[in-house]
GROMACS .gro file of C-alpha atoms in nm:
model
  469
    1MET     CA    1  -7.706  -1.166 -19.659
    2LYS     CA    2  -7.650  -1.458 -19.420
    3LEU     CA    3  -7.338  -1.663 -19.452
    4MET     CA    4  -7.407  -2.025 -19.518
    5THR     CA    5  -7.197  -2.312 -19.392
    6GLY     CA    6  -6.901  -2.354 -19.615
    7SER     CA    7  -6.923  -2.000 -19.754
    8MET     CA    8  -6.596  -1.830 -19.834
    9LEU     CA    9  -6.515  -1.506 -19.648
   10PRO     CA   10  -6.340  -1.228 -19.834
   11LEU     CA   11  -5.963  -1.247 -19.811
   12THR     CA   12  -5.935  -0.915 -19.621
   13ALA     CA   13  -6.174  -1.020 -19.344
   14SER     CA   14  -5.992  -1.350 -19.294
   15ARG     CA   15  -5.655  -1.174 -19.264
   16THR     CA   16  -5.785  -0.925 -19.006
   17ARG     CA   17  -5.914  -1.201 -18.778
   18LEU     CA   18  -5.585  -1.391 -18.816
   19GLU     CA   19  -5.386  -1.083 -18.715
   20HIS     CA   20  -5.593  -1.049 -18.397
   21ARG     CA   21  -5.516  -1.411 -18.308
   22THR     CA   22  -5.145  -1.352 -18.368
   23LEU     CA   23  -5.139  -1.058 -18.125
   24ALA     CA   24  -5.331  -1.240 -17.852
   25VAL     CA   25  -5.033  -1.443 -17.723
   26PRO     CA   26  -4.779  -1.159 -17.682
   27ILE     CA   27  -5.043  -0.931 -17.530
   28SER     CA   28  -5.133  -1.197 -17.273
   29PHE     CA   29  -4.764  -1.256 -17.199
   30LEU     CA   30  -4.701  -0.883 -17.149
   31ALA     CA   31  -5.003  -0.853 -16.921
   32GLY     CA   32  -4.876  -1.143 -16.711
   33ILE     CA   33  -4.539  -0.974 -16.666
   34LEU     CA   34  -4.698  -0.641 -16.568
   35ILE     CA   35  -4.915  -0.814 -16.309
   36GLY     CA   36  -4.640  -1.048 -16.184
   37ILE     CA   37  -4.373  -0.783 -16.119
   38PRO     CA   38  -4.563  -0.602 -15.838
   39ILE     CA   39  -4.657  -0.933 -15.678
   40THR     CA   40  -4.296  -1.058 -15.687
   41TYR     CA   41  -4.172  -0.725 -15.552
   42PHE     CA   42  -4.422  -0.736 -15.268
   43VAL     CA   43  -4.350  -1.095 -15.165
   44VAL     CA   44  -3.971  -1.107 -15.207
   45PHE     CA   45  -3.830  -0.758 -15.172
   46LEU     CA   46  -4.053  -0.635 -14.891
   47SER     CA   47  -3.996  -0.960 -14.701
   48TRP     CA   48  -3.624  -0.892 -14.731
   49ILE     CA   49  -3.675  -0.542 -14.589
   50ASP     CA   50  -3.867  -0.697 -14.303
   51SER     CA   51  -3.588  -0.941 -14.228
   52GLN     CA   52  -3.336  -0.656 -14.227
   53HIS     CA   53  -3.549  -0.471 -13.978
   54ILE     CA   54  -3.577  -0.760 -13.735
   55SER     CA   55  -3.205  -0.834 -13.753
   56GLN     CA   56  -3.148  -0.520 -13.546
   57ARG     CA   57  -3.159  -0.592 -13.175
   58THR     CA   58  -3.442  -0.426 -12.985
   59TYR     CA   59  -3.442  -0.439 -12.607
   60VAL     CA   60  -3.699  -0.391 -12.335
   61ASN     CA   61  -3.574  -0.414 -11.978
   62ASP     CA   62  -3.238  -0.547 -12.099
   63ARG     CA   63  -3.410  -0.832 -12.283
   64PRO     CA   64  -3.464  -0.860 -12.656
   65LEU     CA   65  -3.819  -0.775 -12.758
   66ILE     CA   66  -3.759  -0.920 -13.104
   67PRO     CA   67  -3.533  -1.224 -13.089
   68GLY     CA   68  -3.468  -1.237 -13.464
   69ARG     CA   69  -3.421  -1.578 -13.619
   70PHE     CA   70  -3.465  -1.748 -13.283
   71GLY     CA   71  -3.823  -1.626 -13.235
   72PHE     CA   72  -4.107  -1.479 -13.436
   73PRO     CA   73  -4.009  -1.193 -13.668
   74HIS     CA   74  -4.234  -0.890 -13.679
   75GLY     CA   75  -4.109  -0.595 -13.881
   76PRO     CA   76  -4.278  -0.297 -14.045
   77ILE     CA   77  -4.402  -0.505 -14.339
   78ALA     CA   78  -4.542  -0.779 -14.118
   79SER     CA   79  -4.745  -0.513 -13.941
   80LEU     CA   80  -4.939  -0.457 -14.264
   81PHE     CA   81  -5.094  -0.798 -14.207
   82ARG     CA   82  -5.179  -0.717 -13.844
   83ILE     CA   83  -4.947  -0.982 -13.702
   84PRO     CA   84  -4.945  -0.903 -13.330
   85ALA     CA   85  -4.615  -0.823 -13.161
   86MET     CA   86  -4.511  -1.086 -12.911
   87ASP     CA   87  -4.347  -1.029 -12.579
   88HIS     CA   88  -4.023  -1.218 -12.529
   89GLU     CA   89  -4.137  -1.391 -12.214
   90ASN     CA   90  -4.447  -1.532 -12.384
   91ILE     CA   91  -4.285  -1.667 -12.698
   92PRO     CA   92  -4.356  -2.040 -12.718
   93LYS     CA   93  -4.033  -2.234 -12.725
   94LYS     CA   94  -4.100  -2.464 -13.017
   95SER     CA   95  -3.744  -2.467 -13.140
   96ASN     CA   96  -3.404  -2.495 -12.981
   97PRO     CA   97  -3.192  -2.185 -13.055
   98ALA     CA   98  -2.876  -2.387 -12.996
   99LYS     CA   99  -2.959  -2.589 -13.305
  100ASP     CA  100  -2.934  -2.270 -13.511
  101LEU     CA  101  -2.575  -2.219 -13.400
  102PRO     CA  102  -2.340  -2.354 -13.666
  103VAL     CA  103  -2.162  -2.676 -13.579
  104PHE     CA  104  -1.804  -2.559 -13.562
  105SER     CA  105  -1.667  -2.831 -13.787
  106SER     CA  106  -1.903  -2.716 -14.061
  107LEU     CA  107  -1.730  -2.377 -14.061
  108LEU     CA  108  -1.405  -2.534 -14.165
  109VAL     CA  109  -1.269  -2.672 -14.487
  110LYS     CA  110  -1.002  -2.936 -14.466
  111SER     CA  111  -0.693  -2.844 -14.660
  112GLU     CA  112  -0.528  -3.080 -14.903
  113ARG     CA  113  -0.208  -3.202 -14.742
  114LYS     CA  114  -0.023  -3.366 -15.029
  115HIS     CA  115   0.119  -3.070 -15.222
  116ARG     CA  116   0.485  -2.995 -15.178
  117ILE     CA  117   0.714  -2.722 -15.300
  118ASN     CA  118   1.015  -2.869 -15.473
  119PRO     CA  119   1.316  -2.650 -15.391
  120SER     CA  120   1.497  -2.769 -15.702
  121ASP     CA  121   1.228  -2.635 -15.936
  122SER     CA  122   1.251  -2.297 -16.102
  123THR     CA  123   1.074  -2.029 -15.902
  124THR     CA  124   0.932  -1.856 -16.208
  125SER     CA  125   0.786  -2.141 -16.410
  126SER     CA  126   0.415  -2.215 -16.393
  127ILE     CA  127   0.246  -2.551 -16.344
  128GLY     CA  128  -0.105  -2.430 -16.417
  129ASN     CA  129  -0.407  -2.412 -16.190
  130ILE     CA  130  -0.398  -2.636 -15.885
  131ASN     CA  131  -0.719  -2.703 -15.698
  132ALA     CA  132  -0.651  -2.825 -15.346
  133GLU     CA  133  -1.003  -2.960 -15.314
  134SER     CA  134  -1.005  -3.162 -15.635
  135THR     CA  135  -0.664  -3.324 -15.654
  136ASN     CA  136  -0.560  -3.630 -15.458
  137THR     CA  137  -0.213  -3.671 -15.599
  138SER     CA  138   0.116  -3.523 -15.490
  139ARG     CA  139   0.230  -3.244 -15.722
  140PRO     CA  140   0.533  -3.019 -15.694
  141LEU     CA  141   0.452  -2.652 -15.631
  142LYS     CA  142   0.661  -2.361 -15.748
  143LEU     CA  143   0.738  -2.062 -15.528
  144ASP     CA  144   0.510  -1.828 -15.722
  145ASP     CA  145   0.218  -2.066 -15.660
  146VAL     CA  146   0.256  -1.995 -15.289
  147VAL     CA  147   0.368  -1.632 -15.268
  148ASP     CA  148   0.332  -1.326 -15.489
  149GLY     CA  149   0.606  -1.086 -15.385
  150ILE     CA  150   0.562  -1.053 -15.009
  151TYR     CA  151   0.201  -1.171 -15.005
  152TRP     CA  152   0.047  -1.515 -14.986
  153THR     CA  153  -0.130  -1.613 -15.306
  154ALA     CA  154  -0.500  -1.688 -15.330
  155PHE     CA  155  -0.406  -2.056 -15.358
  156SER     CA  156  -0.223  -2.045 -15.023
  157GLU     CA  157  -0.509  -1.863 -14.852
  158ARG     CA  158  -0.762  -2.117 -14.982
  159LEU     CA  159  -0.578  -2.384 -14.784
  160VAL     CA  160  -0.679  -2.213 -14.458
  161PRO     CA  161  -1.005  -2.328 -14.292
  162ARG     CA  162  -1.278  -2.065 -14.309
  163GLY     CA  163  -1.298  -1.985 -13.939
  164PHE     CA  164  -1.544  -1.736 -13.789
  165ASP     CA  165  -1.693  -1.452 -13.992
  166GLU     CA  166  -1.929  -1.165 -13.908
  167TYR     CA  167  -2.236  -1.383 -13.951
  168ASP     CA  168  -2.108  -1.632 -13.692
  169ILE     CA  169  -2.044  -1.347 -13.449
  170LYS     CA  170  -2.395  -1.206 -13.493
  171LEU     CA  171  -2.541  -1.554 -13.452
  172TRP     CA  172  -2.353  -1.600 -13.126
  173LYS     CA  173  -2.475  -1.267 -12.989
  174ARG     CA  174  -2.835  -1.346 -13.081
  175PHE     CA  175  -2.805  -1.682 -12.911
  176LEU     CA  176  -2.671  -1.522 -12.592
  177ASN     CA  177  -2.956  -1.271 -12.593
  178THR     CA  178  -3.222  -1.541 -12.604
  179THR     CA  179  -3.097  -1.795 -12.353
  180ASP     CA  180  -3.028  -1.813 -11.980
  181VAL     CA  181  -2.731  -1.942 -11.783
  182LEU     CA  182  -2.798  -2.293 -11.654
  183LYS     CA  183  -2.479  -2.348 -11.453
  184ILE     CA  184  -2.116  -2.243 -11.421
  185GLU     CA  185  -1.825  -2.470 -11.336
  186GLU     CA  186  -1.447  -2.464 -11.324
  187GLY     CA  187  -1.277  -2.467 -11.660
  188CYS     CA  188  -1.157  -2.240 -11.939
  189GLY     CA  189  -0.818  -2.163 -11.793
  190ARG     CA  190  -0.695  -2.015 -11.474
  191MET     CA  191  -0.814  -1.805 -11.183
  192GLN     CA  192  -1.182  -1.716 -11.181
  193ASN     CA  193  -1.269  -1.810 -11.538
  194ARG     CA  194  -1.562  -2.049 -11.563
  195LEU     CA  195  -1.720  -2.279 -11.820
  196VAL     CA  196  -2.080  -2.169 -11.862
  197THR     CA  197  -2.355  -2.407 -11.970
  198LEU     CA  198  -2.646  -2.227 -12.131
  199ALA     CA  199  -3.008  -2.333 -12.099
  200GLU     CA  200  -3.050  -2.401 -12.470
  201GLY     CA  201  -2.753  -2.636 -12.487
  202GLY     CA  202  -2.460  -2.414 -12.585
  203LYS     CA  203  -2.142  -2.355 -12.385
  204SER     CA  204  -1.926  -2.052 -12.328
  205CYS     CA  205  -1.597  -1.965 -12.167
  206CYS     CA  206  -1.663  -1.680 -11.927
  207ARG     CA  207  -1.375  -1.448 -11.838
  208TYR     CA  208  -1.412  -1.276 -11.501
  209ARG     CA  209  -1.163  -1.037 -11.341
  210HIS     CA  210  -1.177  -0.805 -11.041
  211ASN     CA  211  -1.015  -0.522 -11.238
  212ASN     CA  212  -1.119  -0.396 -11.579
  213ASP     CA  213  -0.777  -0.399 -11.749
  214GLN     CA  214  -0.789  -0.762 -11.855
  215ILE     CA  215  -1.155  -0.749 -11.954
  216GLN     CA  216  -1.075  -0.445 -12.168
  217GLY     CA  217  -0.771  -0.621 -12.313
  218GLU     CA  218  -0.976  -0.927 -12.408
  219ILE     CA  219  -1.274  -0.755 -12.568
  220PHE     CA  220  -1.086  -0.471 -12.740
  221SER     CA  221  -0.834  -0.718 -12.882
  222PHE     CA  222  -1.136  -0.902 -13.021
  223TYR     CA  223  -1.270  -0.579 -13.175
  224LEU     CA  224  -0.927  -0.507 -13.326
  225GLY     CA  225  -0.911  -0.859 -13.469
  226ARG     CA  226  -1.246  -0.801 -13.639
  227LEU     CA  227  -1.121  -0.473 -13.787
  228LEU     CA  228  -0.821  -0.664 -13.924
  229GLY     CA  229  -1.049  -0.927 -14.075
  230LEU     CA  230  -0.903  -1.212 -13.867
  231ARG     CA  231  -1.115  -1.527 -13.845
  232ASN     CA  232  -0.908  -1.698 -13.577
  233LEU     CA  233  -1.090  -1.541 -13.281
  234SER     CA  234  -1.389  -1.720 -13.130
  235PRO     CA  235  -1.704  -1.502 -13.119
  236SER     CA  236  -1.711  -1.299 -12.797
  237ALA     CA  237  -1.953  -1.061 -12.629
  238LEU     CA  238  -1.976  -0.860 -12.310
  239ALA     CA  239  -2.234  -0.941 -12.043
  240LEU     CA  240  -2.319  -0.819 -11.695
  241VAL     CA  241  -2.322  -1.073 -11.411
  242ASP     CA  242  -2.624  -1.029 -11.187
  243PRO     CA  243  -2.763  -1.338 -11.005
  244ARG     CA  244  -3.079  -1.142 -10.923
  245THR     CA  245  -3.186  -1.144 -11.288
  246LYS     CA  246  -3.364  -1.432 -11.460
  247ARG     CA  247  -3.068  -1.490 -11.691
  248TRP     CA  248  -2.824  -1.571 -11.407
  249SER     CA  249  -3.057  -1.682 -11.126
  250SER     CA  250  -3.019  -2.058 -11.191
  251ALA     CA  251  -2.645  -2.029 -11.123
  252ALA     CA  252  -2.670  -1.794 -10.824
  253SER     CA  253  -2.516  -2.038 -10.575
  254GLN     CA  254  -2.230  -2.124 -10.812
  255ILE     CA  255  -2.165  -1.754 -10.872
  256ALA     CA  256  -2.131  -1.709 -10.497
  257LEU     CA  257  -1.887  -2.002 -10.475
  258ALA     CA  258  -1.680  -1.849 -10.756
  259GLN     CA  259  -1.667  -1.526 -10.553
  260TRP     CA  260  -1.799  -1.323 -10.844
  261SER     CA  261  -1.929  -0.978 -10.758
  262SER     CA  262  -2.265  -0.865 -10.890
  263GLU     CA  263  -2.288  -0.620 -11.177
  264ARG     CA  264  -1.940  -0.697 -11.305
  265PRO     CA  265  -1.872  -0.706 -11.681
  266VAL     CA  266  -1.755  -1.042 -11.815
  267VAL     CA  267  -1.659  -1.171 -12.161
  268LEU     CA  268  -1.857  -1.467 -12.295
  269THR     CA  269  -1.663  -1.650 -12.567
  270GLN     CA  270  -1.804  -1.934 -12.774
  271PHE     CA  271  -1.666  -2.266 -12.652
  272VAL     CA  272  -1.496  -2.484 -12.915
  273GLU     CA  273  -1.466  -2.859 -12.866
  274ASN     CA  274  -1.177  -3.095 -12.941
  275LEU     CA  275  -0.894  -2.843 -12.952
  276GLN     CA  276  -0.540  -2.969 -13.001
  277PRO     CA  277  -0.205  -2.817 -12.901
  278ALA     CA  278  -0.045  -2.584 -13.155
  279TYR     CA  279   0.332  -2.565 -13.195
  280ILE     CA  280   0.567  -2.289 -13.306
  281PRO     CA  281   0.678  -2.346 -13.668
  282GLN     CA  282   1.040  -2.436 -13.726
  283HIS     CA  283   1.090  -2.098 -13.893
  284PHE     CA  284   1.055  -1.916 -13.559
  285ARG     CA  285   1.220  -2.163 -13.321
  286GLU     CA  286   1.592  -2.101 -13.358
  287LYS     CA  287   1.710  -1.781 -13.194
  288ASP     CA  288   1.947  -1.666 -13.469
  289LYS     CA  289   1.737  -1.797 -13.759
  290ARG     CA  290   1.385  -1.671 -13.691
  291ARG     CA  291   1.277  -1.598 -14.045
  292LEU     CA  292   0.984  -1.651 -14.281
  293HIS     CA  293   1.068  -1.480 -14.611
  294PRO     CA  294   0.937  -1.537 -14.966
  295ILE     CA  295   1.234  -1.749 -15.071
  296VAL     CA  296   1.270  -2.116 -15.159
  297GLN     CA  297   1.497  -2.177 -14.859
  298ASP     CA  298   1.210  -2.084 -14.625
  299LEU     CA  299   0.921  -2.234 -14.822
  300GLY     CA  300   1.079  -2.545 -14.969
  301ASN     CA  301   0.945  -2.895 -14.906
  302LEU     CA  302   0.625  -2.780 -14.733
  303THR     CA  303   0.295  -2.963 -14.736
  304ALA     CA  304  -0.032  -2.779 -14.793
  305SER     CA  305  -0.101  -2.823 -14.421
  306ASP     CA  306   0.229  -2.647 -14.345
  307ILE     CA  307   0.140  -2.360 -14.579
  308SER     CA  308  -0.205  -2.325 -14.420
  309GLU     CA  309  -0.047  -2.296 -14.076
  310LEU     CA  310   0.218  -2.045 -14.188
  311VAL     CA  311  -0.048  -1.823 -14.346
  312GLN     CA  312  -0.224  -1.810 -14.009
  313TRP     CA  313   0.102  -1.753 -13.823
  314SER     CA  314   0.176  -1.448 -14.037
  315ASP     CA  315  -0.152  -1.299 -13.911
  316LEU     CA  316  -0.072  -1.405 -13.554
  317VAL     CA  317   0.266  -1.230 -13.554
  318VAL     CA  318   0.111  -0.904 -13.680
  319PHE     CA  319  -0.182  -0.926 -13.437
  320ASP     CA  320   0.031  -1.001 -13.131
  321TYR     CA  321   0.274  -0.724 -13.223
  322LEU     CA  322  -0.007  -0.467 -13.248
  323THR     CA  323  -0.159  -0.571 -12.915
  324ALA     CA  324   0.178  -0.649 -12.747
  325ASN     CA  325   0.034  -0.980 -12.626
  326LEU     CA  326   0.296  -1.121 -12.391
  327ASP     CA  327   0.104  -1.435 -12.294
  328ARG     CA  328   0.139  -1.638 -12.612
  329VAL     CA  329   0.455  -1.679 -12.825
  330VAL     CA  330   0.644  -1.422 -12.616
  331ASN     CA  331   0.578  -1.647 -12.316
  332ASN     CA  332   0.770  -1.927 -12.488
  333LEU     CA  333   1.048  -1.690 -12.593
  334PHE     CA  334   1.087  -1.549 -12.243
  335ASN     CA  335   1.106  -1.892 -12.078
  336GLU     CA  336   1.354  -2.023 -12.334
  337ARG     CA  337   1.642  -1.880 -12.129
  338TRP     CA  338   1.568  -2.132 -11.851
  339ASN     CA  339   1.433  -2.413 -12.067
  340PRO     CA  340   1.617  -2.465 -12.399
  341GLY     CA  341   1.339  -2.694 -12.521
  342MET     CA  342   1.067  -2.436 -12.460
  343MET     CA  343   1.028  -2.352 -12.829
  344LYS     CA  344   0.936  -2.714 -12.899
  345GLN     CA  345   0.660  -2.708 -12.640
  346PRO     CA  346   0.296  -2.623 -12.725
  347THR     CA  347   0.243  -2.252 -12.778
  348HIS     CA  348   0.080  -2.083 -12.482
  349ASN     CA  349  -0.280  -1.967 -12.547
  350LEU     CA  350  -0.284  -2.104 -12.901
  351ALA     CA  351  -0.485  -2.408 -13.006
  352LYS     CA  352  -0.575  -2.587 -13.326
  353THR     CA  353  -0.896  -2.750 -13.438
  354PRO     CA  354  -0.889  -3.095 -13.602
  355GLU     CA  355  -0.947  -2.917 -13.935
  356GLY     CA  356  -0.634  -2.703 -13.891
  357LEU     CA  357  -0.773  -2.366 -13.784
  358LEU     CA  358  -0.555  -2.186 -13.528
  359LEU     CA  359  -0.749  -2.018 -13.247
  360PHE     CA  360  -0.594  -1.712 -13.084
  361LEU     CA  361  -0.708  -1.764 -12.724
  362ASP     CA  362  -0.690  -1.549 -12.410
  363ASN     CA  363  -0.593  -1.205 -12.540
  364GLU     CA  364  -0.644  -1.029 -12.206
  365SER     CA  365  -0.284  -0.905 -12.183
  366GLY     CA  366  -0.320  -0.708 -12.506
  367LEU     CA  367  -0.345  -0.330 -12.544
  368LEU     CA  368  -0.306  -0.243 -12.173
  369HIS     CA  369  -0.102  -0.482 -11.958
  370GLY     CA  370   0.130  -0.570 -12.246
  371TYR     CA  371   0.186  -0.202 -12.328
  372ARG     CA  372   0.291  -0.127 -11.970
  373LEU     CA  373   0.561  -0.396 -11.993
  374LEU     CA  374   0.701  -0.306 -12.335
  375GLU     CA  375   1.036  -0.205 -12.192
  376LYS     CA  376   1.085  -0.562 -12.072
  377TYR     CA  377   0.933  -0.757 -12.362
  378GLU     CA  378   0.954  -0.536 -12.672
  379HIS     CA  379   1.267  -0.707 -12.808
  380PHE     CA  380   1.073  -1.035 -12.820
  381HIS     CA  381   0.789  -0.872 -13.016
  382ARG     CA  382   1.037  -0.712 -13.256
  383ALA     CA  383   1.227  -1.037 -13.309
  384LEU     CA  384   0.912  -1.208 -13.436
  385LEU     CA  385   0.796  -0.920 -13.656
  386ASP     CA  386   1.142  -0.852 -13.799
  387GLY     CA  387   1.171  -1.216 -13.903
  388LEU     CA  388   0.844  -1.205 -14.098
  389CYS     CA  389   0.831  -1.088 -14.460
  390ILE     CA  390   0.523  -1.272 -14.592
  391PHE     CA  391   0.177  -1.137 -14.514
  392LYS     CA  392  -0.185  -1.173 -14.604
  393LYS     CA  393  -0.262  -0.885 -14.835
  394ASP     CA  394  -0.607  -0.823 -14.686
  395THR     CA  395  -0.457  -0.800 -14.337
  396ILE     CA  396  -0.199  -0.539 -14.439
  397GLU     CA  397  -0.465  -0.341 -14.626
  398ALA     CA  398  -0.674  -0.345 -14.307
  399VAL     CA  399  -0.373  -0.220 -14.106
  400ASP     CA  400  -0.329   0.058 -14.362
  401LYS     CA  401  -0.694   0.160 -14.321
  402LEU     CA  402  -0.645   0.181 -13.945
  403HIS     CA  403  -0.342   0.403 -14.004
  404SER     CA  404  -0.509   0.635 -14.255
  405GLY     CA  405  -0.834   0.652 -14.060
  406SER     CA  406  -0.901   0.690 -13.690
  407VAL     CA  407  -0.842   0.366 -13.504
  408GLU     CA  408  -0.988   0.529 -13.193
  409LEU     CA  409  -1.321   0.600 -13.362
  410LEU     CA  410  -1.332   0.257 -13.526
  411LEU     CA  411  -1.275   0.077 -13.196
  412LYS     CA  412  -1.529   0.296 -13.019
  413LYS     CA  413  -1.784   0.225 -13.292
  414SER     CA  414  -1.716  -0.148 -13.257
  415PHE     CA  415  -1.771  -0.117 -12.882
  416VAL     CA  416  -2.101   0.069 -12.912
  417ASP     CA  417  -2.237  -0.139 -13.202
  418SER     CA  418  -2.129  -0.480 -13.073
  419ASP     CA  419  -2.216  -0.443 -12.705
  420PRO     CA  420  -2.474  -0.165 -12.665
  421GLY     CA  421  -2.549  -0.072 -12.308
  422MET     CA  422  -2.206  -0.177 -12.176
  423PHE     CA  423  -2.040   0.161 -12.224
  424ASP     CA  424  -2.148   0.264 -11.873
  425TRP     CA  425  -2.002  -0.052 -11.717
  426LEU     CA  426  -1.667  -0.085 -11.894
  427PRO     CA  427  -1.436   0.209 -11.973
  428PHE     CA  428  -1.298   0.268 -12.320
  429LEU     CA  429  -0.925   0.229 -12.386
  430PRO     CA  430  -0.711   0.498 -12.221
  431GLU     CA  431  -0.543   0.761 -12.437
  432ARG     CA  432  -0.197   0.620 -12.363
  433SER     CA  433  -0.295   0.281 -12.506
  434LEU     CA  434  -0.440   0.441 -12.819
  435LYS     CA  435  -0.118   0.636 -12.882
  436THR     CA  436   0.089   0.320 -12.841
  437LEU     CA  437  -0.139   0.128 -13.078
  438LYS     CA  438  -0.105   0.400 -13.344
  439LYS     CA  439   0.274   0.387 -13.322
  440ARG     CA  440   0.273   0.010 -13.358
  441ILE     CA  441   0.040   0.028 -13.658
  442ALA     CA  442   0.283   0.272 -13.822
  443HIS     CA  443   0.577   0.044 -13.744
  444VAL     CA  444   0.406  -0.258 -13.903
  445LEU     CA  445   0.351  -0.061 -14.224
  446GLU     CA  446   0.711   0.060 -14.221
  447HIS     CA  447   0.829  -0.299 -14.182
  448VAL     CA  448   0.609  -0.406 -14.474
  449ARG     CA  449   0.773  -0.134 -14.686
  450THR     CA  450   1.113  -0.270 -14.590
  451CYS     CA  451   1.010  -0.618 -14.703
  452LYS     CA  452   0.874  -0.477 -15.030
  453SER     CA  453   1.195  -0.291 -15.101
  454ARG     CA  454   1.381  -0.619 -15.067
  455TYR     CA  455   1.149  -0.862 -15.242
  456ALA     CA  456   0.913  -0.644 -15.449
  457PRO     CA  457   1.094  -0.311 -15.511
  458GLU     CA  458   0.852  -0.206 -15.786
  459LEU     CA  459   0.569  -0.201 -15.529
  460ALA     CA  460   0.765  -0.011 -15.265
  461VAL     CA  461   0.853   0.275 -15.502
  462LEU     CA  462   0.489   0.344 -15.586
  463GLU     CA  463   0.380   0.391 -15.225
  464ALA     CA  464   0.413   0.700 -15.010
  465PRO     CA  465   0.629   0.667 -14.698
  466VAL     CA  466   0.461   0.599 -14.365
  467THR     CA  467   0.481   0.884 -14.119
  468ASN     CA  468   0.537   0.803 -13.755
  469LEU     CA  469   0.274   0.928 -13.514
   0.00000   0.00000   0.00000
């Protein structure tokens, strides 16, 4: 029987068709998800794998075959689409790699400079959360806003400009591997150091020495700073001077005038503009009162800018003690005997950016030359460390890792990973230096325990004693 227009269907048939319509939407939605997941995985996740692959440096004839973010990436996933590999020499230069380098001022965060600790306030009361970036009014700070036992608080550390991290270091190395030297000229300190202008627009301070000790001191101090998590060291990398190669050929005549020998290792450090003198804080100036302890007498009436600088100085004292750097604060201390005003003069080999970041410059005396002269200068190093009882917690934890692990293996790994191919041109640290470094690491931890026993005894009791090596 044919159904006529307007005929009524049985109730059961109408319900069945309605149920099919109800299921249509969720079934379509589920099908879309099942189809979309593989597509999303393929586009996003595999592209990420590809980017990880190209981030590793690949060299052919001492030149990068794959220049990473400065060229055309071709990884294992890209090969599925038959994208041809490109030789470095034939890559069209459509972009300027120097533009990919971060502008240094963008790495920094200005600290709020209007907070002050009021010495008359109770050291245990709380004033709530203080955001240095959001407040523009002067507020009194309590001691426990600034320090927690013997450690700087998160609030204090947030006042410090960001500085250089691992990404900035990798970016600098990639830039060096994809550009040539345009010229070298006098600058960047004394002796045979030179200011290098790179073809893509960047600049570098190049450290050259006839002997390897100071080159080793500079680069291995940089590696140690990275292991400690310090962000006050400009990105540095080793390179081999050879005016016969394309990289150095444009500056061949200037290399000859500088009396640089061919095939000598040098350290190329990222040049930072507009540096200002940095001065020794009042806490470390007076001979009989060199002290920075977690007490109101030492931290009272400080601005946020003062706190930011003291946080960085606590890292500097630890770093220079470990490396026995005698060409920075110790230089001022040594010359104080002839010049009573020396401690008020700018600190040697220390500079400050307009944003307030301290830069630990010229570390060539560390780990070798400084260790050989410990008998003469050790009491200066000890005077600074003994007067310090506030630390960055992350820094001390990093020192503890170096003590519990093998600092020798960690430094060697940094050497091989950071500057592959240079192991044949620059020796590793001698055994005597490594033994001295281990002893100084142990002494720093012992000193931290002494500070804890005085200002945070509950923490000192829970920790095992440090054994001398």
